[in-house]
Short mmCIF file of C-alpha atoms and ligand atoms in Angstrom, two decimals:
data_model
loop_
_atom_site.label_atom_id
_atom_site.label_comp_id
_atom_site.label_asym_id
_atom_site.label_seq_id
_atom_site.Cartn_x
_atom_site.Cartn_y
_atom_site.Cartn_z
CA MET A 1 -55.88 -37.78 39.11
CA ASN A 2 -54.83 -36.37 36.08
CA ASN A 3 -56.92 -36.76 32.54
CA THR A 4 -55.35 -35.24 30.02
CA LYS A 5 -58.49 -34.43 28.26
CA LYS A 6 -60.10 -31.22 27.94
CA ILE A 7 -63.23 -29.99 28.20
CA ALA A 8 -65.12 -26.11 27.79
CA ILE A 9 -67.44 -25.70 29.10
CA ILE A 10 -70.31 -22.51 27.99
CA GLY A 11 -72.28 -20.87 30.37
CA GLY A 12 -71.03 -20.89 33.86
CA GLY A 13 -74.92 -21.24 35.70
CA LEU A 14 -75.85 -23.82 38.19
CA THR A 15 -76.14 -26.39 35.13
CA GLY A 16 -72.69 -25.47 34.08
CA LEU A 17 -70.57 -25.05 37.32
CA THR A 18 -71.76 -28.48 38.55
CA THR A 19 -70.69 -30.38 35.80
CA ALA A 20 -67.09 -27.72 35.48
CA TYR A 21 -66.91 -29.09 39.37
CA TYR A 22 -67.09 -32.87 39.11
CA LEU A 23 -65.45 -32.87 35.90
CA LYS A 24 -62.33 -31.39 37.85
CA LYS A 25 -62.82 -33.40 40.22
CA SER A 26 -62.29 -36.36 38.48
CA GLY A 27 -59.03 -34.61 37.53
CA PHE A 28 -59.71 -33.26 33.76
CA ASP A 29 -58.32 -30.40 32.70
CA ILE A 30 -61.51 -27.45 32.38
CA HIS A 31 -62.57 -23.86 31.39
CA VAL A 32 -65.79 -22.12 31.94
CA PHE A 33 -66.58 -19.69 29.65
CA GLU A 34 -69.12 -16.97 30.63
CA ARG A 35 -70.99 -14.26 29.00
CA ASN A 36 -71.74 -12.36 31.92
CA ASN A 37 -69.33 -10.45 34.64
CA ARG A 38 -69.98 -12.71 37.05
CA VAL A 39 -71.07 -16.88 37.24
CA GLY A 40 -74.40 -17.95 39.19
CA GLY A 41 -77.02 -17.11 35.76
CA VAL A 42 -80.01 -16.14 37.27
CA ILE A 43 -79.02 -17.35 40.64
CA LYS A 44 -78.28 -14.29 42.41
CA THR A 45 -78.90 -12.80 46.16
CA ASN A 46 -79.67 -9.67 46.79
CA GLN A 47 -79.33 -7.47 50.21
CA LYS A 48 -80.80 -3.92 50.80
CA LYS A 49 -81.86 -2.35 53.63
CA GLY A 50 -81.83 -5.85 56.07
CA PHE A 51 -84.02 -8.01 53.23
CA THR A 52 -81.94 -10.61 51.45
CA PHE A 53 -83.65 -11.29 48.68
CA GLU A 54 -82.97 -14.01 45.36
CA SER A 55 -83.49 -12.44 41.98
CA GLY A 56 -83.75 -15.18 40.08
CA PRO A 57 -84.92 -18.86 41.37
CA ASN A 58 -85.75 -18.40 45.61
CA THR A 59 -86.09 -21.96 46.73
CA GLY A 60 -85.80 -25.56 45.01
CA VAL A 61 -87.08 -29.45 46.00
CA LEU A 62 -84.89 -32.29 46.75
CA SER A 63 -86.07 -34.13 44.31
CA GLN A 64 -83.24 -35.48 43.40
CA PRO A 65 -80.56 -36.70 45.22
CA GLU A 66 -77.63 -35.39 42.41
CA ALA A 67 -78.70 -31.99 44.93
CA VAL A 68 -78.21 -33.13 48.35
CA GLU A 69 -74.76 -34.77 47.64
CA LEU A 70 -73.60 -31.55 45.46
CA ILE A 71 -73.79 -29.53 48.73
CA GLU A 72 -72.99 -31.96 51.47
CA ASP A 73 -69.60 -32.52 48.67
CA LEU A 74 -68.99 -28.70 49.40
CA LYS A 75 -70.83 -28.40 52.88
CA ASP A 76 -66.67 -26.72 53.81
CA ASP A 77 -68.21 -23.83 52.09
CA CYS A 78 -72.08 -23.53 52.23
CA HIS A 79 -74.72 -24.59 54.09
CA LEU A 80 -78.27 -26.43 53.19
CA GLU A 81 -80.70 -25.22 54.88
CA ILE A 82 -84.72 -27.07 54.89
CA ALA A 83 -87.89 -25.07 54.71
CA ASP A 84 -89.50 -24.64 57.87
CA ASP A 85 -92.74 -26.62 58.05
CA ALA A 86 -95.11 -23.37 57.18
CA ALA A 87 -93.68 -24.30 53.90
CA LYS A 88 -95.88 -27.90 53.65
CA ALA A 89 -99.58 -25.54 53.55
CA ARG A 90 -100.18 -23.59 50.07
CA TRP A 91 -102.58 -21.37 49.35
CA ILE A 92 -104.58 -21.37 46.00
CA TRP A 93 -106.65 -17.42 45.15
CA LYS A 94 -110.57 -18.95 44.66
CA ALA A 95 -113.95 -16.57 43.94
CA GLY A 96 -111.65 -13.18 45.85
CA LYS A 97 -110.22 -15.64 48.66
CA TRP A 98 -107.33 -17.68 49.49
CA GLU A 99 -108.53 -21.30 50.30
CA SER A 100 -105.39 -23.86 51.21
CA LEU A 101 -104.56 -26.87 49.42
CA PRO A 102 -105.54 -29.81 50.60
CA SER A 103 -103.19 -32.63 51.88
CA GLY A 104 -105.08 -35.60 53.44
CA LEU A 105 -108.38 -37.18 52.76
CA VAL A 106 -110.93 -35.17 54.65
CA GLY A 107 -109.34 -31.57 53.23
CA GLY A 108 -109.96 -33.48 50.08
CA ILE A 109 -113.26 -33.69 50.76
CA THR A 110 -114.19 -30.72 52.38
CA THR A 111 -112.47 -28.10 49.95
CA PRO A 112 -114.29 -25.69 48.34
CA LEU A 113 -111.57 -26.04 45.35
CA PHE A 114 -112.76 -28.88 43.31
CA THR A 115 -115.98 -29.20 42.57
CA PHE A 116 -118.37 -32.37 44.07
CA SER A 117 -119.03 -34.44 40.80
CA ASP A 118 -115.14 -33.90 39.88
CA LYS A 119 -114.13 -34.88 43.78
CA LEU A 120 -116.68 -38.41 42.64
CA ARG A 121 -115.33 -38.90 39.53
CA LEU A 122 -111.52 -39.03 41.56
CA LEU A 123 -112.69 -42.28 43.28
CA GLY A 124 -113.32 -43.79 39.25
CA GLU A 125 -109.62 -42.52 38.47
CA PRO A 126 -107.60 -46.27 39.58
CA PHE A 127 -110.47 -47.98 36.91
CA ARG A 128 -109.99 -45.41 33.75
CA LYS A 129 -107.78 -46.42 30.82
CA LYS A 130 -104.51 -45.48 30.37
CA GLY A 131 -103.52 -43.00 27.52
CA SER A 132 -102.01 -43.82 24.80
CA ASN A 133 -100.75 -40.62 23.21
CA PRO A 134 -96.70 -39.78 23.83
CA ASN A 135 -97.52 -36.22 22.67
CA GLU A 136 -100.63 -35.70 24.82
CA SER A 137 -100.70 -32.34 27.18
CA LEU A 138 -101.08 -32.09 30.03
CA ALA A 139 -104.57 -30.34 29.85
CA ASP A 140 -105.61 -33.35 28.67
CA LEU A 141 -104.36 -35.71 30.70
CA VAL A 142 -105.79 -34.20 33.48
CA LEU A 143 -109.26 -33.73 32.20
CA ARG A 144 -109.06 -37.43 30.70
CA ARG A 145 -108.46 -38.78 34.64
CA MET A 146 -109.39 -36.60 36.55
CA GLY A 147 -112.21 -33.24 36.06
CA LYS A 148 -112.45 -30.02 35.05
CA SER A 149 -112.22 -28.26 38.53
CA PHE A 150 -108.48 -30.11 39.11
CA LEU A 151 -107.30 -28.67 36.26
CA ASP A 152 -108.44 -25.73 36.93
CA TYR A 153 -107.86 -25.05 40.59
CA ALA A 154 -104.77 -27.67 41.49
CA VAL A 155 -102.50 -28.34 38.01
CA ASP A 156 -103.00 -24.80 36.84
CA PRO A 157 -101.19 -22.84 39.53
CA PHE A 158 -99.57 -25.42 39.83
CA ILE A 159 -97.76 -25.52 36.62
CA LEU A 160 -98.18 -21.40 36.96
CA GLY A 161 -95.96 -21.66 39.85
CA ILE A 162 -92.92 -24.04 38.51
CA TYR A 163 -93.20 -22.90 34.62
CA SER A 164 -94.59 -20.34 34.39
CA GLY A 165 -96.26 -22.58 31.99
CA ASP A 166 -100.13 -22.89 30.02
CA PRO A 167 -101.03 -26.80 31.00
CA LYS A 168 -102.25 -27.08 26.97
CA LYS A 169 -99.42 -26.07 25.91
CA LEU A 170 -97.26 -28.50 28.36
CA ILE A 171 -96.88 -31.62 26.68
CA THR A 172 -96.98 -34.48 30.31
CA LYS A 173 -94.22 -36.71 28.81
CA TYR A 174 -91.57 -33.97 29.18
CA ALA A 175 -92.87 -31.39 31.38
CA LEU A 176 -93.52 -33.62 34.52
CA PRO A 177 -91.84 -37.35 32.97
CA LYS A 178 -92.90 -38.46 36.21
CA LEU A 179 -96.20 -38.23 36.61
CA TYR A 180 -96.31 -39.23 33.08
CA ASN A 181 -94.75 -42.51 34.15
CA LEU A 182 -96.84 -42.81 36.73
CA GLU A 183 -99.65 -43.09 34.10
CA GLN A 184 -97.77 -44.95 31.48
CA ASN A 185 -96.29 -47.87 34.26
CA TYR A 186 -99.22 -47.99 36.60
CA GLY A 187 -102.11 -47.55 34.85
CA SER A 188 -103.47 -44.57 37.45
CA PHE A 189 -102.01 -42.22 39.32
CA ILE A 190 -103.52 -42.98 42.61
CA LYS A 191 -102.23 -46.59 41.97
CA GLY A 192 -99.18 -45.88 41.23
CA SER A 193 -98.44 -43.39 43.78
CA ILE A 194 -99.57 -46.61 46.45
CA LYS A 195 -97.50 -48.60 44.44
CA LYS A 196 -94.70 -46.87 44.20
CA ALA A 197 -94.74 -45.97 48.27
CA ARG A 198 -94.74 -49.71 49.07
CA ILE A 199 -91.16 -50.43 46.57
CA PRO A 200 -87.85 -50.62 49.39
CA LYS A 201 -86.13 -47.59 48.28
CA THR A 202 -81.84 -47.54 48.69
CA GLU A 203 -80.31 -45.46 50.50
CA ARG A 204 -79.47 -43.13 47.57
CA GLU A 205 -82.61 -43.15 46.56
CA LYS A 206 -83.96 -41.68 50.12
CA LYS A 207 -81.97 -38.76 49.57
CA ALA A 208 -84.43 -37.53 46.73
CA THR A 209 -87.76 -35.70 48.93
CA ARG A 210 -90.62 -33.30 48.59
CA GLU A 211 -88.27 -30.77 51.07
CA ILE A 212 -87.82 -27.54 49.89
CA PHE A 213 -84.24 -26.14 50.53
CA SER A 214 -81.94 -23.16 49.82
CA VAL A 215 -78.81 -22.87 51.28
CA SER A 216 -77.55 -20.37 54.73
CA GLY A 217 -77.43 -16.97 53.45
CA GLY A 218 -80.00 -17.31 50.10
CA LEU A 219 -78.63 -19.31 47.43
CA GLU A 220 -75.78 -17.59 46.09
CA ASN A 221 -73.60 -19.01 48.38
CA LEU A 222 -74.07 -22.61 46.74
CA ILE A 223 -72.96 -20.53 43.54
CA LYS A 224 -69.55 -19.10 45.43
CA ALA A 225 -68.74 -22.16 46.75
CA LEU A 226 -68.91 -24.39 43.06
CA GLU A 227 -66.87 -20.96 41.72
CA LYS A 228 -63.94 -21.47 44.86
CA ASN A 229 -63.76 -24.86 43.67
CA ILE A 230 -63.57 -25.18 39.98
CA GLY A 231 -61.00 -21.94 40.97
CA SER A 232 -61.54 -18.31 39.01
CA GLU A 233 -58.29 -19.75 36.72
CA ASN A 234 -60.20 -21.93 34.98
CA ILE A 235 -63.18 -19.03 34.61
CA THR A 236 -63.77 -16.82 31.70
CA LEU A 237 -65.89 -14.15 32.14
CA ASN A 238 -67.59 -11.15 29.49
CA CYS A 239 -67.54 -13.98 26.65
CA LYS A 240 -69.36 -11.99 24.52
CA ASP A 241 -69.80 -13.41 20.62
CA LEU A 242 -68.21 -16.38 21.62
CA SER A 243 -67.69 -19.16 18.97
CA VAL A 244 -66.59 -22.88 18.59
CA GLN A 245 -64.56 -23.68 15.97
CA LYS A 246 -64.94 -27.95 15.05
CA GLU A 247 -60.77 -27.91 14.53
CA THR A 248 -60.91 -31.63 13.56
CA GLU A 249 -63.16 -34.88 13.29
CA LYS A 250 -63.23 -34.80 17.11
CA THR A 251 -61.37 -31.42 18.43
CA TYR A 252 -62.81 -28.02 18.82
CA LYS A 253 -60.85 -25.00 18.70
CA ILE A 254 -62.11 -21.95 21.35
CA GLY A 255 -60.03 -19.17 20.79
CA ASN A 256 -56.56 -20.41 20.56
CA GLU A 257 -57.48 -23.43 22.38
CA ASN A 258 -58.04 -26.75 21.71
CA PHE A 259 -61.75 -28.93 23.52
CA ASP A 260 -62.24 -32.79 23.29
CA TYR A 261 -64.42 -32.35 24.47
CA VAL A 262 -67.32 -29.02 24.77
CA VAL A 263 -70.74 -28.67 26.61
CA SER A 264 -73.02 -26.08 26.14
CA THR A 265 -75.61 -24.93 28.69
CA THR A 266 -77.10 -22.14 27.08
CA GLY A 267 -80.84 -21.19 26.00
CA ALA A 268 -81.91 -22.92 22.78
CA TYR A 269 -82.19 -19.39 21.19
CA SER A 270 -78.04 -19.43 21.40
CA LEU A 271 -76.28 -22.38 20.03
CA ASP A 272 -76.80 -21.35 16.07
CA LYS A 273 -74.14 -18.73 17.43
CA ILE A 274 -71.90 -20.57 19.29
CA PHE A 275 -72.08 -23.65 16.98
CA SER A 276 -72.31 -22.14 13.38
CA PHE A 277 -70.39 -25.27 12.22
CA ALA A 278 -73.62 -27.29 12.58
CA ASP A 279 -76.84 -28.29 10.45
CA PRO A 280 -78.84 -25.18 10.75
CA GLU A 281 -81.62 -27.46 10.48
CA LYS A 282 -81.02 -28.90 13.41
CA LEU A 283 -80.35 -26.17 15.09
CA LYS A 284 -83.46 -24.75 13.99
CA HIS A 285 -85.69 -27.98 15.51
CA ILE A 286 -83.56 -26.95 19.14
CA GLY A 287 -84.47 -22.80 19.06
CA LYS A 288 -88.34 -23.61 18.66
CA LEU A 289 -88.46 -23.91 22.01
CA VAL A 290 -90.47 -21.40 23.90
CA TYR A 291 -89.70 -19.48 26.73
CA ALA A 292 -92.02 -17.43 29.56
CA LYS A 293 -91.01 -14.67 29.70
CA VAL A 294 -91.08 -13.45 33.48
CA ILE A 295 -91.31 -10.76 36.36
CA GLN A 296 -90.05 -11.23 40.42
CA VAL A 297 -91.07 -8.50 42.01
CA SER A 298 -89.40 -9.01 45.73
CA LEU A 299 -91.05 -6.96 48.23
CA GLY A 300 -89.59 -5.74 52.12
CA PHE A 301 -92.06 -4.34 54.79
CA ASN A 302 -90.53 -3.67 58.37
CA ASN A 303 -93.75 -3.67 60.33
CA TRP A 304 -96.00 -6.47 58.60
CA LYS A 305 -100.00 -5.00 58.84
CA GLY A 306 -101.51 -7.81 55.90
CA ILE A 307 -103.00 -11.39 56.84
CA PRO A 308 -100.55 -13.78 58.59
CA LEU A 309 -98.86 -15.47 56.03
CA LYS A 310 -98.10 -19.35 57.73
CA ALA A 311 -97.73 -20.54 53.86
CA PHE A 312 -95.28 -20.83 52.00
CA GLY A 313 -97.27 -19.05 49.36
CA GLY A 314 -100.04 -18.42 47.28
CA LEU A 315 -100.91 -19.42 43.66
CA VAL A 316 -103.08 -17.60 41.50
CA PRO A 317 -105.24 -19.75 38.76
CA SER A 318 -105.20 -18.13 35.38
CA LYS A 319 -108.69 -18.62 35.66
CA GLU A 320 -109.55 -16.36 38.00
CA ASN A 321 -108.22 -13.58 35.73
CA ARG A 322 -105.78 -11.67 37.95
CA ASP A 323 -102.30 -9.79 37.18
CA VAL A 324 -100.37 -11.86 38.97
CA LEU A 325 -99.22 -15.55 39.15
CA GLY A 326 -98.85 -15.42 42.49
CA ILE A 327 -96.52 -14.63 45.19
CA LEU A 328 -94.17 -16.73 47.66
CA PHE A 329 -94.21 -15.75 51.49
CA LEU A 330 -90.28 -16.77 52.47
CA SER A 331 -89.83 -14.63 55.26
CA SER A 332 -92.71 -17.41 56.93
CA PHE A 333 -90.16 -20.51 55.79
CA LEU A 334 -85.95 -19.33 55.00
CA LYS A 335 -84.12 -17.78 58.42
CA ASN A 336 -83.25 -14.13 58.14
CA LYS A 337 -84.80 -12.39 55.06
CA ALA A 338 -86.29 -10.18 56.54
CA PRO A 339 -85.36 -8.08 59.72
CA GLU A 340 -87.43 -8.90 62.72
CA ASN A 341 -91.27 -9.11 62.76
CA GLY A 342 -90.76 -7.91 59.19
CA VAL A 343 -91.58 -9.29 56.04
CA LEU A 344 -90.06 -11.09 52.30
CA LEU A 345 -92.70 -11.07 49.83
CA SER A 346 -91.84 -12.66 45.78
CA VAL A 347 -95.30 -11.44 43.86
CA PHE A 348 -94.49 -13.49 40.37
CA LEU A 349 -96.22 -11.71 36.66
CA GLY A 350 -96.13 -12.76 33.48
CA GLY A 351 -96.08 -16.02 32.13
CA VAL A 352 -96.82 -17.68 28.63
CA ARG A 353 -100.09 -16.11 28.40
CA HIS A 354 -99.11 -12.53 29.16
CA PRO A 355 -96.07 -12.40 27.77
CA GLU A 356 -96.74 -8.49 27.38
CA ILE A 357 -96.39 -7.67 31.00
CA VAL A 358 -92.61 -7.75 30.47
CA GLY A 359 -92.83 -4.86 28.85
CA LEU A 360 -94.61 -2.52 30.63
CA SER A 361 -92.25 0.20 32.98
CA ASP A 362 -91.82 0.13 36.23
CA ARG A 363 -94.38 2.53 37.69
CA GLU A 364 -97.12 -0.06 35.77
CA ILE A 365 -95.46 -2.91 37.02
CA GLU A 366 -95.40 -1.28 40.65
CA PHE A 367 -98.88 0.14 39.70
CA ILE A 368 -100.56 -3.80 39.38
CA VAL A 369 -98.12 -4.79 42.25
CA LYS A 370 -99.79 -2.04 44.72
CA ARG A 371 -103.23 -2.95 43.46
CA GLU A 372 -102.86 -6.99 43.75
CA VAL A 373 -101.04 -7.63 46.76
CA SER A 374 -103.10 -4.85 48.77
CA GLU A 375 -105.88 -7.41 47.58
CA MET A 376 -104.86 -10.15 48.44
CA MET A 377 -103.05 -9.86 51.19
CA GLY A 378 -105.21 -7.17 53.24
CA LEU A 379 -102.89 -4.13 52.77
CA THR A 380 -104.79 -1.22 53.87
CA GLU A 381 -101.65 0.89 52.60
CA PHE A 382 -99.08 -0.05 50.42
CA ASN A 383 -95.76 0.82 51.90
CA PRO A 384 -93.45 -1.32 51.23
CA ASP A 385 -89.42 -0.42 52.98
CA MET A 386 -88.15 -2.24 49.68
CA MET A 387 -89.09 -2.98 46.66
CA GLU A 388 -86.87 -3.72 43.66
CA ILE A 389 -87.87 -5.83 40.30
CA PHE A 390 -86.12 -7.70 37.94
CA ARG A 391 -86.87 -8.98 34.70
CA TYR A 392 -86.45 -12.77 32.52
CA GLN A 393 -87.14 -12.88 29.06
CA HIS A 394 -86.22 -16.73 28.58
CA ALA A 395 -87.19 -17.77 32.35
CA ILE A 396 -88.25 -20.86 31.91
CA PRO A 397 -88.72 -23.02 28.39
CA GLN A 398 -91.75 -24.90 27.55
CA TYR A 399 -91.21 -28.29 27.29
CA GLY A 400 -93.94 -28.15 24.61
CA ILE A 401 -95.15 -30.46 21.39
CA GLU A 402 -91.94 -29.14 19.77
CA SER A 403 -90.31 -31.80 22.47
CA GLU A 404 -89.64 -34.69 20.27
CA GLU A 405 -87.97 -32.96 17.89
CA LYS A 406 -86.29 -31.01 19.52
CA LEU A 407 -84.28 -33.94 21.83
CA ASN A 408 -83.36 -36.19 18.16
CA SER A 409 -82.00 -32.93 16.67
CA ILE A 410 -80.40 -32.77 20.17
CA GLU A 411 -79.51 -36.59 19.87
CA LEU A 412 -77.94 -36.39 15.96
CA LEU A 413 -75.97 -33.48 16.75
CA GLU A 414 -74.28 -34.68 19.64
CA LYS A 415 -73.79 -37.90 16.57
CA GLU A 416 -72.41 -36.10 14.38
CA HIS A 417 -70.17 -34.08 15.90
CA PRO A 418 -68.39 -35.66 18.95
CA GLY A 419 -67.13 -34.77 22.30
CA ILE A 420 -70.32 -31.71 21.76
CA ILE A 421 -73.09 -31.61 24.77
CA LEU A 422 -76.35 -29.73 24.23
CA ALA A 423 -77.50 -29.74 27.74
CA GLY A 424 -78.69 -26.93 30.39
CA ASN A 425 -82.51 -26.96 30.60
CA ILE A 426 -82.98 -27.40 26.98
CA ARG A 427 -83.41 -30.73 28.31
CA ASP A 428 -83.63 -32.65 31.74
CA GLY A 429 -85.85 -30.28 33.81
CA ILE A 430 -86.26 -26.98 34.22
CA GLY A 431 -86.00 -26.67 38.26
CA MET A 432 -82.15 -27.04 40.23
CA ALA A 433 -82.02 -30.77 41.64
CA ASP A 434 -82.75 -31.28 37.28
CA ARG A 435 -79.86 -29.21 36.80
CA ILE A 436 -77.26 -30.31 39.12
CA LYS A 437 -78.83 -34.00 38.44
CA GLN A 438 -77.43 -32.92 34.54
CA GLY A 439 -74.28 -31.13 35.44
CA LYS A 440 -73.54 -34.45 37.95
CA THR A 441 -74.50 -36.81 35.19
CA ILE A 442 -72.75 -35.19 32.72
CA ALA A 443 -68.74 -35.25 34.02
CA GLU A 444 -69.72 -39.11 35.04
CA GLN A 445 -70.16 -40.04 31.56
CA ILE A 446 -67.43 -37.95 29.85
CA GLN A 447 -65.46 -39.99 32.72
CA SER A 448 -66.63 -43.39 31.91
CA LYS A 449 -65.55 -43.21 28.35
CA ASN A 450 -62.22 -41.68 29.11
C1 FAD B 1 -87.09 -16.09 38.00
C2 FAD B 1 -86.94 -17.40 37.61
C3 FAD B 1 -87.12 -18.29 39.47
C4 FAD B 1 -87.07 -19.61 39.63
N1 FAD B 1 -87.39 -20.36 40.10
C5 FAD B 1 -87.51 -21.39 40.16
C6 FAD B 1 -87.63 -21.87 41.93
O1 FAD B 1 -88.48 -21.47 42.54
N2 FAD B 1 -86.77 -23.13 41.60
C7 FAD B 1 -86.44 -23.94 40.89
O2 FAD B 1 -85.86 -25.56 41.06
N3 FAD B 1 -85.77 -23.38 39.42
C8 FAD B 1 -86.24 -22.29 39.43
N4 FAD B 1 -86.05 -21.62 38.32
C9 FAD B 1 -84.95 -22.82 37.24
C10 FAD B 1 -83.27 -22.33 37.29
O3 FAD B 1 -83.53 -20.90 37.87
C11 FAD B 1 -82.73 -22.82 36.57
O4 FAD B 1 -83.34 -23.76 35.55
C12 FAD B 1 -81.39 -22.44 36.76
O5 FAD B 1 -80.94 -21.90 37.77
C13 FAD B 1 -80.93 -22.88 35.18
O6 FAD B 1 -79.52 -23.06 35.35
P1 FAD B 1 -78.42 -23.41 34.48
O7 FAD B 1 -77.13 -22.99 34.36
O8 FAD B 1 -79.07 -24.23 33.47
O9 FAD B 1 -78.62 -21.94 33.25
P2 FAD B 1 -78.91 -20.31 33.20
O10 FAD B 1 -78.36 -19.72 35.01
O11 FAD B 1 -79.09 -19.42 32.96
O12 FAD B 1 -77.82 -20.29 33.27
C14 FAD B 1 -76.86 -19.50 31.58
C15 FAD B 1 -75.72 -19.20 31.77
O13 FAD B 1 -74.82 -19.30 30.65
C16 FAD B 1 -74.55 -18.20 30.39
N5 FAD B 1 -74.26 -18.06 28.73
C17 FAD B 1 -75.78 -17.72 28.03
N6 FAD B 1 -75.07 -17.37 26.09
C18 FAD B 1 -73.86 -17.74 26.12
C19 FAD B 1 -72.86 -17.83 25.26
N7 FAD B 1 -73.25 -17.06 24.14
N8 FAD B 1 -71.99 -17.38 26.05
C20 FAD B 1 -71.20 -17.86 27.43
N9 FAD B 1 -72.68 -17.78 28.00
C21 FAD B 1 -73.88 -18.08 27.90
C22 FAD B 1 -75.46 -16.80 30.77
O14 FAD B 1 -74.99 -16.36 31.04
C23 FAD B 1 -76.11 -17.72 31.52
O15 FAD B 1 -75.34 -17.60 33.27
C24 FAD B 1 -86.23 -20.58 37.86
C25 FAD B 1 -85.93 -19.41 37.12
C26 FAD B 1 -86.22 -17.88 37.33
C27 FAD B 1 -85.93 -17.07 35.86
#
């Protein structure tokens, strides 16, 4: 199966590699242009002193069938790892200790996380009027339907865990479209969840679950599998200052090569340099996208002397005014992350409320981590056998109030310049499963037109 159309993919992260993999599988002539000296983007698995740890994402949720299908398609080269049941428990920090996030009715009634009046108020959620503002913030939506303690001790920490963000600044329709649609389509979260659970699912829909996943040996093995199948001859690394020229009405040039399609998967902040022929006003709207700055600190302990860690991790609501966003207990639910009896943790700092933390020195960060982890994890001595700090200036895009204008600008630019596709996590979701879905969908759309 050969297709004469030539396609450039800018950015060799998960989105770009997934797009390239499926296009190549459909017989297209593809080429990936990557700025760094390696592919994978923010996904990178590291090994040190017997610990295997990620510097970018640690796990994903199998929330889209495309994520399951990609790993199935790559089964000769990498294997899905589903987290142990321990990952089903989530902890929330409140008033100096961890509380379990309730998952059932009894836990929901007895939990000290939410106030009695909000618990009572929740009974009225199915009868509340649905919202009419498509640009309503997540905080306003939750206050309207559920109450302040649910915002402070469930939604805020959940948003810290996903977006390192602020529910007041995220627009539900774009940041959590499934939640937005639940209210819009069914009038209520509770009614909607019950009714949706009753709708029979197709075999394909059943592939999407809430399971937490990684890949055996680390997420970089997914990247290596994609790279192998794309072929290193189809990837150019170290592309500094890449720029696309418009050659004819429908063809584009990168270096000396002509392309019928150019799929960009880079951050919003790179687009004006890459597409200098495009309308700067529209690019400016896309460039307004805000990114959370995040620090991830990987900690390895050979002999753990802290509290038992039978959970996915703990999240720290903003209201608690601590210097960490959350801690993942990776060795509690993934295999071979630490030596026997050892523990691997990932600590997150920064986020949209504390961007200044990313500018601190390693010593200052170590000081904060020592103080916070010792207290929260019940350690009398803080002596990790492995500690690595990773900084991200553009970790997670925040789908805020600029979203509508940003998406309109993307649509208009793609219309003005047929063959240009502006993708990546500037739109369609930030999770790994969303990235895979977008990559596969773009490949299918190009295939259907050719
Ligand atoms: C610290 C951290 C933790 C995260 N945790 C999770 C998690 O737990 N679960 C989850 O599902 N998701 C998580 N995410 C999000 C998820 O990792 C990303 O959304 C996803 O990996 C992004 O993939 P991508 O290919 O779209 O972008 P990227 O990985 O950013 O790849 C973009 C690529 O484009 C390249 N590039 C940029 N500019 C240019 C240019 N001018 N020319 C050529 N190439 C260029 C970059 O070098 C990079 O390789 C996390 C992200 C971070 C940073």
